[in-house]
XYZ file of C-alpha atoms in Angstrom:
65
model
C 0.749 -12.615 20.105
C 2.633 -9.994 20.008
C 2.134 -6.204 18.266
C 4.943 -6.689 16.225
C 3.878 -10.395 14.453
C 0.222 -7.888 14.441
C 1.722 -5.188 12.100
C 4.211 -7.549 9.959
C 1.401 -9.126 8.960
C -0.586 -6.298 8.246
C 2.476 -5.262 6.457
C 2.612 -7.984 4.020
C -0.876 -7.554 3.177
C -0.634 -4.160 2.646
C 2.751 -4.773 -0.067
C 0.785 -7.161 -1.330
C -2.541 -4.952 -2.207
C -0.511 -2.331 -2.726
C 1.515 -5.288 -5.465
C -1.891 -5.748 -6.942
C -3.040 -2.102 -7.139
C -0.165 -1.905 -9.489
C -1.110 -4.484 -12.086
C -4.722 -3.324 -12.244
C -3.001 0.780 -13.303
C -1.147 -1.003 -15.189
C -3.979 -1.926 -17.018
C -6.102 0.994 -16.630
C -3.842 3.025 -17.878
C -4.000 2.999 -21.543
C -7.852 2.689 -21.253
C -9.009 6.462 -20.977
C -13.231 5.522 -20.486
C -11.905 4.683 -17.027
C -9.870 7.437 -15.486
C -11.875 8.577 -12.567
C -12.099 4.808 -11.535
C -8.050 5.312 -12.083
C -7.777 8.671 -9.967
C -8.967 6.282 -7.379
C -6.878 3.501 -7.391
C -3.916 5.778 -7.273
C -5.137 7.886 -4.326
C -5.578 4.534 -3.048
C -2.384 2.941 -3.424
C -1.075 6.182 -2.118
C -3.050 5.078 1.276
C -1.377 2.317 1.166
C 2.423 3.639 0.474
C 2.222 6.415 3.955
C 0.773 2.948 5.583
C 3.194 1.139 5.129
C 5.858 3.952 5.695
C 3.988 3.892 9.003
C 4.469 0.884 10.350
C 7.605 0.175 8.662
C 9.409 3.174 11.557
C 7.409 1.554 14.391
C 8.767 -1.429 13.724
C 12.631 -0.720 12.697
C 14.516 1.289 16.508
C 15.747 3.872 16.438
C 19.443 3.532 16.929
C 19.950 7.002 16.522
C 20.675 8.025 20.243
């Protein structure tokens, strides 16, 4: 198995978790008692987005040279 395959698998997992968090966050927005949990989920979502971006930049070859 190559590093690219592992990175693609990880990318798929991260995107899936990111989508799942969207759903959970949408449901929690209307519940003011869950603001701390909502903050934590949004922070996790941002971390996922950063990791997704990092992996995507590693997978896309740099053709600007």
